[in-house]
Amino acid sequence: MHVKPINKKAILVSSLISIIAGILIAVLGYDLLYIFFIVIGALALIGGILSFIRKYIFGGIIGVAIGVLLIIGAEFFVPALLIVNGVLLCVFGIYDFAISVVLKDFKNLIFSILTVIVGVFFFLYTEQTIGWIFFVIGALFIALGIVGLITSLFSKKDKKVKEVDVKDVK
């Protein structure tokens, strides 16, 4: 068993990062997906160019093609991704519904119905739905950051936490 101190500064920094990320997610919302696809496309493009330089022609062609496709086609991929997400939510919700009926698990039945409803909203009202989802996710990040910030600022000293090795557990 090891005793390891919890670093208040690390909690403080991670809390501030969480608050900043939450603000960015809440403010940028839908645009954040476009930025994500463009960044991933740029990374794939760079990887493809590096593959060409290293004489991996096939990998280079794939990397460049994916990079260009993601950068140019971000406007297509973002709505398509959200629609696919809606369809998947519906499928998983219906699957959970069927299992809940068979197992007579009525608590899970309610969640499966809610999952289908959310999936339908994602599918039918893609752009309207995504706005509030990003706002909620951003608010959760901000709340987690604030809780961590309060914890790190008001705890008196670094606490020591015991780490238990699997071998020690009987």
PDB file of C-alpha atoms in Angstrom:
ATOM      1  CA  MET A   1       0.000   0.000   0.000  1.00  0.00           C
ATOM      2  CA  HIS A   2       1.309   3.443  -0.955  1.00  0.00           C
ATOM      3  CA  VAL A   3       0.407   6.814   0.499  1.00  0.00           C
ATOM      4  CA  LYS A   4       0.308   9.509  -2.160  1.00  0.00           C
ATOM      5  CA  PRO A   5      -0.470  13.220  -1.603  1.00  0.00           C
ATOM      6  CA  ILE A   6      -3.222  14.886  -3.610  1.00  0.00           C
ATOM      7  CA  ASN A   7      -1.759  17.937  -5.284  1.00  0.00           C
ATOM      8  CA  LYS A   8      -3.962  21.004  -4.738  1.00  0.00           C
ATOM      9  CA  LYS A   9      -2.247  22.851  -7.589  1.00  0.00           C
ATOM     10  CA  ALA A  10      -3.073  20.056 -10.035  1.00  0.00           C
ATOM     11  CA  ILE A  11      -6.728  20.165  -8.964  1.00  0.00           C
ATOM     12  CA  LEU A  12      -6.711  23.955  -9.329  1.00  0.00           C
ATOM     13  CA  VAL A  13      -5.232  23.806 -12.853  1.00  0.00           C
ATOM     14  CA  SER A  14      -7.570  21.023 -14.002  1.00  0.00           C
ATOM     15  CA  SER A  15     -10.535  22.942 -12.576  1.00  0.00           C
ATOM     16  CA  LEU A  16      -9.567  26.096 -14.464  1.00  0.00           C
ATOM     17  CA  ILE A  17      -9.117  24.072 -17.668  1.00  0.00           C
ATOM     18  CA  SER A  18     -12.562  22.535 -17.118  1.00  0.00           C
ATOM     19  CA  ILE A  19     -14.146  25.970 -16.664  1.00  0.00           C
ATOM     20  CA  ILE A  20     -12.451  27.338 -19.808  1.00  0.00           C
ATOM     21  CA  ALA A  21     -13.445  24.233 -21.812  1.00  0.00           C
ATOM     22  CA  GLY A  22     -17.017  24.557 -20.537  1.00  0.00           C
ATOM     23  CA  ILE A  23     -17.213  28.193 -21.610  1.00  0.00           C
ATOM     24  CA  LEU A  24     -15.820  27.350 -25.064  1.00  0.00           C
ATOM     25  CA  ILE A  25     -18.231  24.436 -25.496  1.00  0.00           C
ATOM     26  CA  ALA A  26     -21.238  26.487 -24.355  1.00  0.00           C
ATOM     27  CA  VAL A  27     -20.335  29.518 -26.479  1.00  0.00           C
ATOM     28  CA  LEU A  28     -19.053  27.850 -29.655  1.00  0.00           C
ATOM     29  CA  GLY A  29     -21.502  24.935 -29.588  1.00  0.00           C
ATOM     30  CA  TYR A  30     -22.288  23.747 -33.082  1.00  0.00           C
ATOM     31  CA  ASP A  31     -19.270  25.541 -34.565  1.00  0.00           C
ATOM     32  CA  LEU A  32     -17.049  23.434 -32.335  1.00  0.00           C
ATOM     33  CA  LEU A  33     -17.914  20.374 -34.438  1.00  0.00           C
ATOM     34  CA  TYR A  34     -16.796  22.181 -37.596  1.00  0.00           C
ATOM     35  CA  ILE A  35     -13.558  23.164 -35.896  1.00  0.00           C
ATOM     36  CA  PHE A  36     -13.099  19.562 -34.759  1.00  0.00           C
ATOM     37  CA  PHE A  37     -13.533  18.183 -38.290  1.00  0.00           C
ATOM     38  CA  ILE A  38     -11.162  20.778 -39.742  1.00  0.00           C
ATOM     39  CA  VAL A  39      -8.492  20.024 -37.106  1.00  0.00           C
ATOM     40  CA  ILE A  40      -8.833  16.255 -37.642  1.00  0.00           C
ATOM     41  CA  GLY A  41      -8.704  16.851 -41.403  1.00  0.00           C
ATOM     42  CA  ALA A  42      -5.562  18.967 -41.049  1.00  0.00           C
ATOM     43  CA  LEU A  43      -3.916  16.257 -38.939  1.00  0.00           C
ATOM     44  CA  ALA A  44      -4.828  13.589 -41.514  1.00  0.00           C
ATOM     45  CA  LEU A  45      -3.499  15.829 -44.297  1.00  0.00           C
ATOM     46  CA  ILE A  46      -0.199  16.359 -42.460  1.00  0.00           C
ATOM     47  CA  GLY A  47       0.019  12.617 -41.778  1.00  0.00           C
ATOM     48  CA  GLY A  48      -0.609  11.908 -45.455  1.00  0.00           C
ATOM     49  CA  ILE A  49       2.082  14.349 -46.567  1.00  0.00           C
ATOM     50  CA  LEU A  50       4.540  12.819 -44.083  1.00  0.00           C
ATOM     51  CA  SER A  51       3.690   9.374 -45.468  1.00  0.00           C
ATOM     52  CA  PHE A  52       4.506  10.626 -48.976  1.00  0.00           C
ATOM     53  CA  ILE A  53       7.816  11.983 -47.731  1.00  0.00           C
ATOM     54  CA  ARG A  54       8.607   8.592 -46.162  1.00  0.00           C
ATOM     55  CA  LYS A  55       7.632   6.949 -49.455  1.00  0.00           C
ATOM     56  CA  TYR A  56       4.515   5.244 -48.087  1.00  0.00           C
ATOM     57  CA  ILE A  57       2.482   6.103 -51.180  1.00  0.00           C
ATOM     58  CA  PHE A  58      -0.724   4.249 -50.274  1.00  0.00           C
ATOM     59  CA  GLY A  59      -0.818   5.688 -46.738  1.00  0.00           C
ATOM     60  CA  GLY A  60      -0.059   9.116 -48.165  1.00  0.00           C
ATOM     61  CA  ILE A  61      -2.931   8.933 -50.645  1.00  0.00           C
ATOM     62  CA  ILE A  62      -5.340   7.787 -47.926  1.00  0.00           C
ATOM     63  CA  GLY A  63      -4.174  10.474 -45.466  1.00  0.00           C
ATOM     64  CA  VAL A  64      -4.350  13.308 -47.984  1.00  0.00           C
ATOM     65  CA  ALA A  65      -7.733  12.145 -49.289  1.00  0.00           C
ATOM     66  CA  ILE A  66      -9.246  11.895 -45.812  1.00  0.00           C
ATOM     67  CA  GLY A  67      -7.719  15.229 -44.804  1.00  0.00           C
ATOM     68  CA  VAL A  68      -9.037  17.095 -47.833  1.00  0.00           C
ATOM     69  CA  LEU A  69     -12.423  15.379 -47.529  1.00  0.00           C
ATOM     70  CA  LEU A  70     -12.792  16.353 -43.871  1.00  0.00           C
ATOM     71  CA  ILE A  71     -11.626  19.936 -44.391  1.00  0.00           C
ATOM     72  CA  ILE A  72     -13.737  20.604 -47.471  1.00  0.00           C
ATOM     73  CA  GLY A  73     -16.677  18.425 -46.460  1.00  0.00           C
ATOM     74  CA  ALA A  74     -17.046  19.576 -42.834  1.00  0.00           C
ATOM     75  CA  GLU A  75     -20.341  21.239 -43.708  1.00  0.00           C
ATOM     76  CA  PHE A  76     -21.650  17.859 -44.894  1.00  0.00           C
ATOM     77  CA  PHE A  77     -20.162  15.675 -42.161  1.00  0.00           C
ATOM     78  CA  VAL A  78     -21.416  17.631 -39.152  1.00  0.00           C
ATOM     79  CA  PRO A  79     -25.143  17.321 -39.990  1.00  0.00           C
ATOM     80  CA  ALA A  80     -24.610  13.747 -41.198  1.00  0.00           C
ATOM     81  CA  LEU A  81     -22.889  12.856 -37.928  1.00  0.00           C
ATOM     82  CA  LEU A  82     -25.757  14.304 -35.914  1.00  0.00           C
ATOM     83  CA  ILE A  83     -28.359  12.458 -37.991  1.00  0.00           C
ATOM     84  CA  VAL A  84     -26.439   9.180 -37.607  1.00  0.00           C
ATOM     85  CA  ASN A  85     -26.247   9.870 -33.875  1.00  0.00           C
ATOM     86  CA  GLY A  86     -30.034  10.317 -33.785  1.00  0.00           C
ATOM     87  CA  VAL A  87     -30.606   7.068 -35.657  1.00  0.00           C
ATOM     88  CA  LEU A  88     -28.235   5.193 -33.330  1.00  0.00           C
ATOM     89  CA  LEU A  89     -29.990   6.604 -30.262  1.00  0.00           C
ATOM     90  CA  CYS A  90     -33.316   5.384 -31.672  1.00  0.00           C
ATOM     91  CA  VAL A  91     -31.938   1.919 -32.436  1.00  0.00           C
ATOM     92  CA  PHE A  92     -30.336   1.526 -28.995  1.00  0.00           C
ATOM     93  CA  GLY A  93     -33.446   2.912 -27.311  1.00  0.00           C
ATOM     94  CA  ILE A  94     -35.697   0.424 -29.123  1.00  0.00           C
ATOM     95  CA  TYR A  95     -33.287  -2.399 -28.285  1.00  0.00           C
ATOM     96  CA  ASP A  96     -33.259  -1.386 -24.593  1.00  0.00           C
ATOM     97  CA  PHE A  97     -37.049  -1.089 -24.696  1.00  0.00           C
ATOM     98  CA  ALA A  98     -37.396  -4.664 -25.974  1.00  0.00           C
ATOM     99  CA  ILE A  99     -35.007  -6.006 -23.343  1.00  0.00           C
ATOM    100  CA  SER A 100     -36.786  -4.013 -20.617  1.00  0.00           C
ATOM    101  CA  VAL A 101     -40.135  -5.503 -21.618  1.00  0.00           C
ATOM    102  CA  VAL A 102     -38.730  -9.038 -21.632  1.00  0.00           C
ATOM    103  CA  LEU A 103     -36.986  -8.557 -18.262  1.00  0.00           C
ATOM    104  CA  LYS A 104     -39.904  -6.521 -16.843  1.00  0.00           C
ATOM    105  CA  ASP A 105     -37.436  -3.807 -15.834  1.00  0.00           C
ATOM    106  CA  PHE A 106     -39.717  -0.775 -15.727  1.00  0.00           C
ATOM    107  CA  LYS A 107     -37.045   1.706 -14.605  1.00  0.00           C
ATOM    108  CA  ASN A 108     -34.976   0.927 -17.682  1.00  0.00           C
ATOM    109  CA  LEU A 109     -38.160   1.033 -19.767  1.00  0.00           C
ATOM    110  CA  ILE A 110     -38.571   4.746 -19.015  1.00  0.00           C
ATOM    111  CA  PHE A 111     -34.938   5.484 -19.914  1.00  0.00           C
ATOM    112  CA  SER A 112     -35.246   3.537 -23.167  1.00  0.00           C
ATOM    113  CA  ILE A 113     -38.334   5.545 -24.149  1.00  0.00           C
ATOM    114  CA  LEU A 114     -36.498   8.791 -23.340  1.00  0.00           C
ATOM    115  CA  THR A 115     -33.533   7.599 -25.427  1.00  0.00           C
ATOM    116  CA  VAL A 116     -35.821   7.028 -28.427  1.00  0.00           C
ATOM    117  CA  ILE A 117     -37.407  10.464 -27.964  1.00  0.00           C
ATOM    118  CA  VAL A 118     -33.994  12.153 -27.821  1.00  0.00           C
ATOM    119  CA  GLY A 119     -32.915  10.168 -30.897  1.00  0.00           C
ATOM    120  CA  VAL A 120     -36.003  11.310 -32.825  1.00  0.00           C
ATOM    121  CA  PHE A 121     -35.306  14.936 -31.876  1.00  0.00           C
ATOM    122  CA  PHE A 122     -31.680  14.542 -32.995  1.00  0.00           C
ATOM    123  CA  PHE A 123     -32.827  13.058 -36.280  1.00  0.00           C
ATOM    124  CA  LEU A 124     -35.624  15.514 -37.051  1.00  0.00           C
ATOM    125  CA  TYR A 125     -34.344  18.720 -35.448  1.00  0.00           C
ATOM    126  CA  THR A 126     -30.595  18.358 -35.798  1.00  0.00           C
ATOM    127  CA  GLU A 127     -29.473  21.964 -35.578  1.00  0.00           C
ATOM    128  CA  GLN A 128     -31.997  23.005 -32.914  1.00  0.00           C
ATOM    129  CA  THR A 129     -31.164  20.056 -30.667  1.00  0.00           C
ATOM    130  CA  ILE A 130     -27.408  20.418 -30.863  1.00  0.00           C
ATOM    131  CA  GLY A 131     -27.494  23.965 -29.506  1.00  0.00           C
ATOM    132  CA  TRP A 132     -28.931  23.053 -26.126  1.00  0.00           C
ATOM    133  CA  ILE A 133     -26.848  19.891 -25.846  1.00  0.00           C
ATOM    134  CA  PHE A 134     -23.635  21.879 -26.181  1.00  0.00           C
ATOM    135  CA  PHE A 135     -24.963  24.376 -23.653  1.00  0.00           C
ATOM    136  CA  VAL A 136     -25.714  21.587 -21.143  1.00  0.00           C
ATOM    137  CA  ILE A 137     -22.320  19.923 -21.687  1.00  0.00           C
ATOM    138  CA  GLY A 138     -20.580  23.285 -21.308  1.00  0.00           C
ATOM    139  CA  ALA A 139     -22.531  24.005 -18.111  1.00  0.00           C
ATOM    140  CA  LEU A 140     -21.538  20.598 -16.695  1.00  0.00           C
ATOM    141  CA  PHE A 141     -17.854  21.288 -17.424  1.00  0.00           C
ATOM    142  CA  ILE A 142     -18.156  24.689 -15.754  1.00  0.00           C
ATOM    143  CA  ALA A 143     -19.912  23.170 -12.707  1.00  0.00           C
ATOM    144  CA  LEU A 144     -17.238  20.464 -12.371  1.00  0.00           C
ATOM    145  CA  GLY A 145     -14.553  23.128 -12.629  1.00  0.00           C
ATOM    146  CA  ILE A 146     -16.186  25.294  -9.977  1.00  0.00           C
ATOM    147  CA  VAL A 147     -16.522  22.347  -7.585  1.00  0.00           C
ATOM    148  CA  GLY A 148     -12.865  21.451  -8.124  1.00  0.00           C
ATOM    149  CA  LEU A 149     -11.863  25.092  -7.711  1.00  0.00           C
ATOM    150  CA  ILE A 150     -13.733  25.377  -4.413  1.00  0.00           C
ATOM    151  CA  THR A 151     -12.233  22.088  -3.241  1.00  0.00           C
ATOM    152  CA  SER A 152      -8.693  23.153  -4.057  1.00  0.00           C
ATOM    153  CA  LEU A 153      -9.028  26.649  -2.597  1.00  0.00           C
ATOM    154  CA  PHE A 154     -10.714  25.702   0.674  1.00  0.00           C
ATOM    155  CA  SER A 155      -8.924  22.492   1.573  1.00  0.00           C
ATOM    156  CA  LYS A 156      -6.366  23.286   4.276  1.00  0.00           C
ATOM    157  CA  LYS A 157      -3.475  21.175   3.087  1.00  0.00           C
ATOM    158  CA  ASP A 158      -2.639  18.413   0.668  1.00  0.00           C
ATOM    159  CA  LYS A 159      -4.466  15.264   1.701  1.00  0.00           C
ATOM    160  CA  LYS A 160      -2.792  11.909   1.589  1.00  0.00           C
ATOM    161  CA  VAL A 161      -4.630   9.144  -0.194  1.00  0.00           C
ATOM    162  CA  LYS A 162      -3.875   5.471   0.224  1.00  0.00           C
ATOM    163  CA  GLU A 163      -3.392   3.507  -2.966  1.00  0.00           C
ATOM    164  CA  VAL A 164      -4.134  -0.160  -2.561  1.00  0.00           C
ATOM    165  CA  ASP A 165      -2.335  -2.664  -4.701  1.00  0.00           C
ATOM    166  CA  VAL A 166      -4.407  -5.528  -6.086  1.00  0.00           C
ATOM    167  CA  LYS A 167      -2.051  -7.983  -4.389  1.00  0.00           C
ATOM    168  CA  ASP A 168      -2.933  -6.499  -0.984  1.00  0.00           C
ATOM    169  CA  VAL A 169      -6.681  -7.090  -1.410  1.00  0.00           C
ATOM    170  CA  LYS A 170      -7.876 -10.376   0.066  1.00  0.00           C
TER     171      LYS A 170
END
